[in-house]
């Protein structure tokens, strides 16, 4: 909880191979999912992020634009960027049935003779292709 | 897209030695552009030509749409090892800057000096490497240039001083919206601060593009050894290495690579830069550069 001022601090993992703007987006979504960020909360200004993380301002703007496009935040000129909705509860209730579906799939994969690493590799490559195809 | 810097067949020779040979590139304005490449690729020469400290032997260079002139108020330059006048104080540097530059922003200079904790009465020769770099950056930025050129500004700094310097640089970029071109070997730093990257090898642009695009479109493929001639349409081979049984490729492809016979991994920017630098030998350049823009 906080009153006024910005809530979250960003950080960058330089060796992840994930584009910096995407890392920022993920950190905001993560904070929304965990309830660290709530409706009405203000994100740090571009200048604040830049000064703290030593990151390109265009990258921060790009991340904020993307979040705005997703409908998660809104930019109010002269005031800052504010959270418009939260992601808490959005998905948590759906976790259990999904987990069960995944367990069934894992059993099938085992029965087909795949070992742990093959399963992991198959999942990761499918997941990556899936998310890349969806942009 | 307007250009911060255009070079066309740009060449600089010292006697019989070429420091830069037939270099052609187009650096977009409004970005923080990283210039990387091995020693001797011509990065410093290019930057010195761009700020008018050197004259080209042949070819053409345009900076912000005009031929570079030394001392132009539009272009700021921070040279390698961030030189300052050792006998002058910090305050002297600012006075000199104000005297030499009609566009001098005294408030900005003072604010930055306070912010980074420099003592105005201190002799510049007594400053630490990090402080000296901050002073050089302040003097260059207070000219309020449209384009700031930096040659290996953080190479000699410890990690903390480096981070502080880059924080200051990014803050200035956010405030003033100037274009920046900086050369560096420290690709991990460039990945944070640059949104556009140019890899220069032996005066040639090996690859140029937005950092996000470069990260999204490069893949490492590991699989059983095979002939790499048929990668498929839209895929360019950047680098390859083979053992008796295994092939490892770095491939540029806008479409995702779904092929169960390859293990496909992401690359970070440093891996991408290294792939272009080491893939530079052999039949590379022209094929690799296809579809770059």
PDB file of N, CA and C in Angstrom, chain B residues 85-125:
ATOM      1  N   UNK B  85      39.920  19.714 -18.841  1.00  0.00           N
ATOM      2  CA  UNK B  85      41.148  20.489 -18.622  1.00  0.00           C
ATOM      3  C   UNK B  85      41.561  20.326 -17.161  1.00  0.00           C
ATOM      4  N   UNK B  86      42.651  19.593 -16.949  1.00  0.00           N
ATOM      5  CA  UNK B  86      43.033  19.199 -15.594  1.00  0.00           C
ATOM      6  C   UNK B  86      43.255  20.404 -14.686  1.00  0.00           C
ATOM      7  N   UNK B  87      43.807  21.515 -15.229  1.00  0.00           N
ATOM      8  CA  UNK B  87      44.156  22.668 -14.403  1.00  0.00           C
ATOM      9  C   UNK B  87      42.974  23.573 -14.087  1.00  0.00           C
ATOM     10  N   UNK B  88      41.854  23.372 -14.765  1.00  0.00           N
ATOM     11  CA  UNK B  88      40.697  24.229 -14.551  1.00  0.00           C
ATOM     12  C   UNK B  88      39.727  23.584 -13.561  1.00  0.00           C
ATOM     13  N   UNK B  89      39.008  24.427 -12.833  1.00  0.00           N
ATOM     14  CA  UNK B  89      38.021  23.895 -11.892  1.00  0.00           C
ATOM     15  C   UNK B  89      36.744  23.528 -12.647  1.00  0.00           C
ATOM     16  N   UNK B  90      35.866  22.844 -11.922  1.00  0.00           N
ATOM     17  CA  UNK B  90      34.557  22.498 -12.479  1.00  0.00           C
ATOM     18  C   UNK B  90      33.835  23.778 -12.919  1.00  0.00           C
ATOM     19  N   UNK B  91      33.864  24.810 -12.044  1.00  0.00           N
ATOM     20  CA  UNK B  91      33.192  26.075 -12.364  1.00  0.00           C
ATOM     21  C   UNK B  91      33.804  26.728 -13.614  1.00  0.00           C
ATOM     22  N   UNK B  92      35.151  26.629 -13.746  1.00  0.00           N
ATOM     23  CA  UNK B  92      35.810  27.181 -14.941  1.00  0.00           C
ATOM     24  C   UNK B  92      35.271  26.529 -16.212  1.00  0.00           C
ATOM     25  N   UNK B  93      35.081  25.200 -16.136  1.00  0.00           N
ATOM     26  CA  UNK B  93      34.559  24.474 -17.308  1.00  0.00           C
ATOM     27  C   UNK B  93      33.196  25.028 -17.725  1.00  0.00           C
ATOM     28  N   UNK B  94      32.358  25.299 -16.709  1.00  0.00           N
ATOM     29  CA  UNK B  94      31.020  25.809 -17.024  1.00  0.00           C
ATOM     30  C   UNK B  94      31.108  27.225 -17.584  1.00  0.00           C
ATOM     31  N   UNK B  95      32.000  28.062 -17.011  1.00  0.00           N
ATOM     32  CA  UNK B  95      32.163  29.433 -17.505  1.00  0.00           C
ATOM     33  C   UNK B  95      32.639  29.412 -18.954  1.00  0.00           C
ATOM     34  N   UNK B  96      33.589  28.507 -19.217  1.00  0.00           N
ATOM     35  CA  UNK B  96      34.115  28.414 -20.568  1.00  0.00           C
ATOM     36  C   UNK B  96      33.017  27.956 -21.536  1.00  0.00           C
ATOM     37  N   UNK B  97      32.245  26.983 -21.078  1.00  0.00           N
ATOM     38  CA  UNK B  97      31.141  26.498 -21.915  1.00  0.00           C
ATOM     39  C   UNK B  97      30.175  27.620 -22.250  1.00  0.00           C
ATOM     40  N   UNK B  98      29.860  28.439 -21.233  1.00  0.00           N
ATOM     41  CA  UNK B  98      28.925  29.544 -21.426  1.00  0.00           C
ATOM     42  C   UNK B  98      29.502  30.561 -22.411  1.00  0.00           C
ATOM     43  N   UNK B  99      30.817  30.778 -22.322  1.00  0.00           N
ATOM     44  CA  UNK B  99      31.488  31.760 -23.154  1.00  0.00           C
ATOM     45  C   UNK B  99      31.527  31.311 -24.620  1.00  0.00           C
ATOM     46  N   UNK B 100      31.731  29.993 -24.812  1.00  0.00           N
ATOM     47  CA  UNK B 100      31.935  29.480 -26.168  1.00  0.00           C
ATOM     48  C   UNK B 100      30.636  29.138 -26.885  1.00  0.00           C
ATOM     49  N   UNK B 101      29.556  28.968 -26.119  1.00  0.00           N
ATOM     50  CA  UNK B 101      28.326  28.467 -26.729  1.00  0.00           C
ATOM     51  C   UNK B 101      27.158  29.426 -26.519  1.00  0.00           C
ATOM     52  N   UNK B 102      26.676  30.023 -27.616  1.00  0.00           N
ATOM     53  CA  UNK B 102      25.545  30.950 -27.502  1.00  0.00           C
ATOM     54  C   UNK B 102      24.294  30.261 -26.962  1.00  0.00           C
ATOM     55  N   UNK B 103      24.186  28.945 -27.188  1.00  0.00           N
ATOM     56  CA  UNK B 103      22.974  28.239 -26.772  1.00  0.00           C
ATOM     57  C   UNK B 103      23.103  27.663 -25.353  1.00  0.00           C
ATOM     58  N   UNK B 104      24.135  28.067 -24.615  1.00  0.00           N
ATOM     59  CA  UNK B 104      24.443  27.476 -23.304  1.00  0.00           C
ATOM     60  C   UNK B 104      23.274  27.587 -22.320  1.00  0.00           C
ATOM     61  N   UNK B 105      22.959  26.474 -21.668  1.00  0.00           N
ATOM     62  CA  UNK B 105      21.881  26.441 -20.693  1.00  0.00           C
ATOM     63  C   UNK B 105      22.506  26.367 -19.293  1.00  0.00           C
ATOM     64  N   UNK B 106      22.704  27.552 -18.697  1.00  0.00           N
ATOM     65  CA  UNK B 106      23.429  27.620 -17.420  1.00  0.00           C
ATOM     66  C   UNK B 106      22.664  26.917 -16.299  1.00  0.00           C
ATOM     67  N   UNK B 107      21.340  27.006 -16.346  1.00  0.00           N
ATOM     68  CA  UNK B 107      20.535  26.379 -15.292  1.00  0.00           C
ATOM     69  C   UNK B 107      20.689  24.866 -15.332  1.00  0.00           C
ATOM     70  N   UNK B 108      20.663  24.340 -16.546  1.00  0.00           N
ATOM     71  CA  UNK B 108      20.825  22.897 -16.698  1.00  0.00           C
ATOM     72  C   UNK B 108      22.198  22.450 -16.193  1.00  0.00           C
ATOM     73  N   UNK B 109      23.233  23.211 -16.561  1.00  0.00           N
ATOM     74  CA  UNK B 109      24.586  22.855 -16.153  1.00  0.00           C
ATOM     75  C   UNK B 109      24.691  22.842 -14.626  1.00  0.00           C
ATOM     76  N   UNK B 110      24.140  23.870 -13.993  1.00  0.00           N
ATOM     77  CA  UNK B 110      24.244  23.971 -12.539  1.00  0.00           C
ATOM     78  C   UNK B 110      23.467  22.833 -11.857  1.00  0.00           C
ATOM     79  N   UNK B 111      22.271  22.594 -12.378  1.00  0.00           N
ATOM     80  CA  UNK B 111      21.446  21.538 -11.787  1.00  0.00           C
ATOM     81  C   UNK B 111      22.145  20.177 -11.862  1.00  0.00           C
ATOM     82  N   UNK B 112      22.769  19.909 -13.019  1.00  0.00           N
ATOM     83  CA  UNK B 112      23.429  18.610 -13.167  1.00  0.00           C
ATOM     84  C   UNK B 112      24.660  18.501 -12.275  1.00  0.00           C
ATOM     85  N   UNK B 113      25.404  19.590 -12.150  1.00  0.00           N
ATOM     86  CA  UNK B 113      26.596  19.568 -11.303  1.00  0.00           C
ATOM     87  C   UNK B 113      26.194  19.280  -9.844  1.00  0.00           C
ATOM     88  N   UNK B 114      25.092  19.947  -9.408  1.00  0.00           N
ATOM     89  CA  UNK B 114      24.583  19.697  -8.049  1.00  0.00           C
ATOM     90  C   UNK B 114      24.138  18.252  -7.904  1.00  0.00           C
ATOM     91  N   UNK B 115      23.393  17.809  -8.898  1.00  0.00           N
ATOM     92  CA  UNK B 115      22.792  16.480  -8.852  1.00  0.00           C
ATOM     93  C   UNK B 115      23.846  15.375  -8.734  1.00  0.00           C
ATOM     94  N   UNK B 116      24.931  15.508  -9.470  1.00  0.00           N
ATOM     95  CA  UNK B 116      25.935  14.449  -9.422  1.00  0.00           C
ATOM     96  C   UNK B 116      26.986  14.727  -8.339  1.00  0.00           C
ATOM     97  N   UNK B 117      26.790  15.823  -7.594  1.00  0.00           N
ATOM     98  CA  UNK B 117      27.633  16.077  -6.432  1.00  0.00           C
ATOM     99  C   UNK B 117      29.043  16.532  -6.745  1.00  0.00           C
ATOM    100  N   UNK B 118      29.195  17.317  -7.806  1.00  0.00           N
ATOM    101  CA  UNK B 118      30.526  17.849  -8.114  1.00  0.00           C
ATOM    102  C   UNK B 118      30.729  19.169  -7.370  1.00  0.00           C
ATOM    103  N   UNK B 119      31.929  19.358  -6.823  1.00  0.00           N
ATOM    104  CA  UNK B 119      32.276  20.598  -6.144  1.00  0.00           C
ATOM    105  C   UNK B 119      32.789  21.593  -7.197  1.00  0.00           C
ATOM    106  N   UNK B 120      32.107  22.741  -7.367  1.00  0.00           N
ATOM    107  CA  UNK B 120      32.496  23.695  -8.420  1.00  0.00           C
ATOM    108  C   UNK B 120      33.945  24.164  -8.287  1.00  0.00           C
ATOM    109  N   UNK B 121      34.489  24.170  -7.053  1.00  0.00           N
ATOM    110  CA  UNK B 121      35.842  24.686  -6.844  1.00  0.00           C
ATOM    111  C   UNK B 121      36.918  23.632  -7.102  1.00  0.00           C
ATOM    112  N   UNK B 122      36.494  22.402  -7.302  1.00  0.00           N
ATOM    113  CA  UNK B 122      37.444  21.305  -7.501  1.00  0.00           C
ATOM    114  C   UNK B 122      38.160  21.419  -8.841  1.00  0.00           C
ATOM    115  N   UNK B 123      39.471  21.188  -8.846  1.00  0.00           N
ATOM    116  CA  UNK B 123      40.216  21.115 -10.107  1.00  0.00           C
ATOM    117  C   UNK B 123      39.838  19.824 -10.840  1.00  0.00           C
ATOM    118  N   UNK B 124      39.608  19.941 -12.154  1.00  0.00           N
ATOM    119  CA  UNK B 124      39.143  18.781 -12.923  1.00  0.00           C
ATOM    120  C   UNK B 124      40.157  17.638 -12.892  1.00  0.00           C
ATOM    121  N   UNK B 125      41.455  17.992 -12.752  1.00  0.00           N
ATOM    122  CA  UNK B 125      42.484  16.965 -12.698  1.00  0.00           C
ATOM    123  C   UNK B 125      42.377  16.079 -11.470  1.00  0.00           C
TER     124      UNK B 125
END
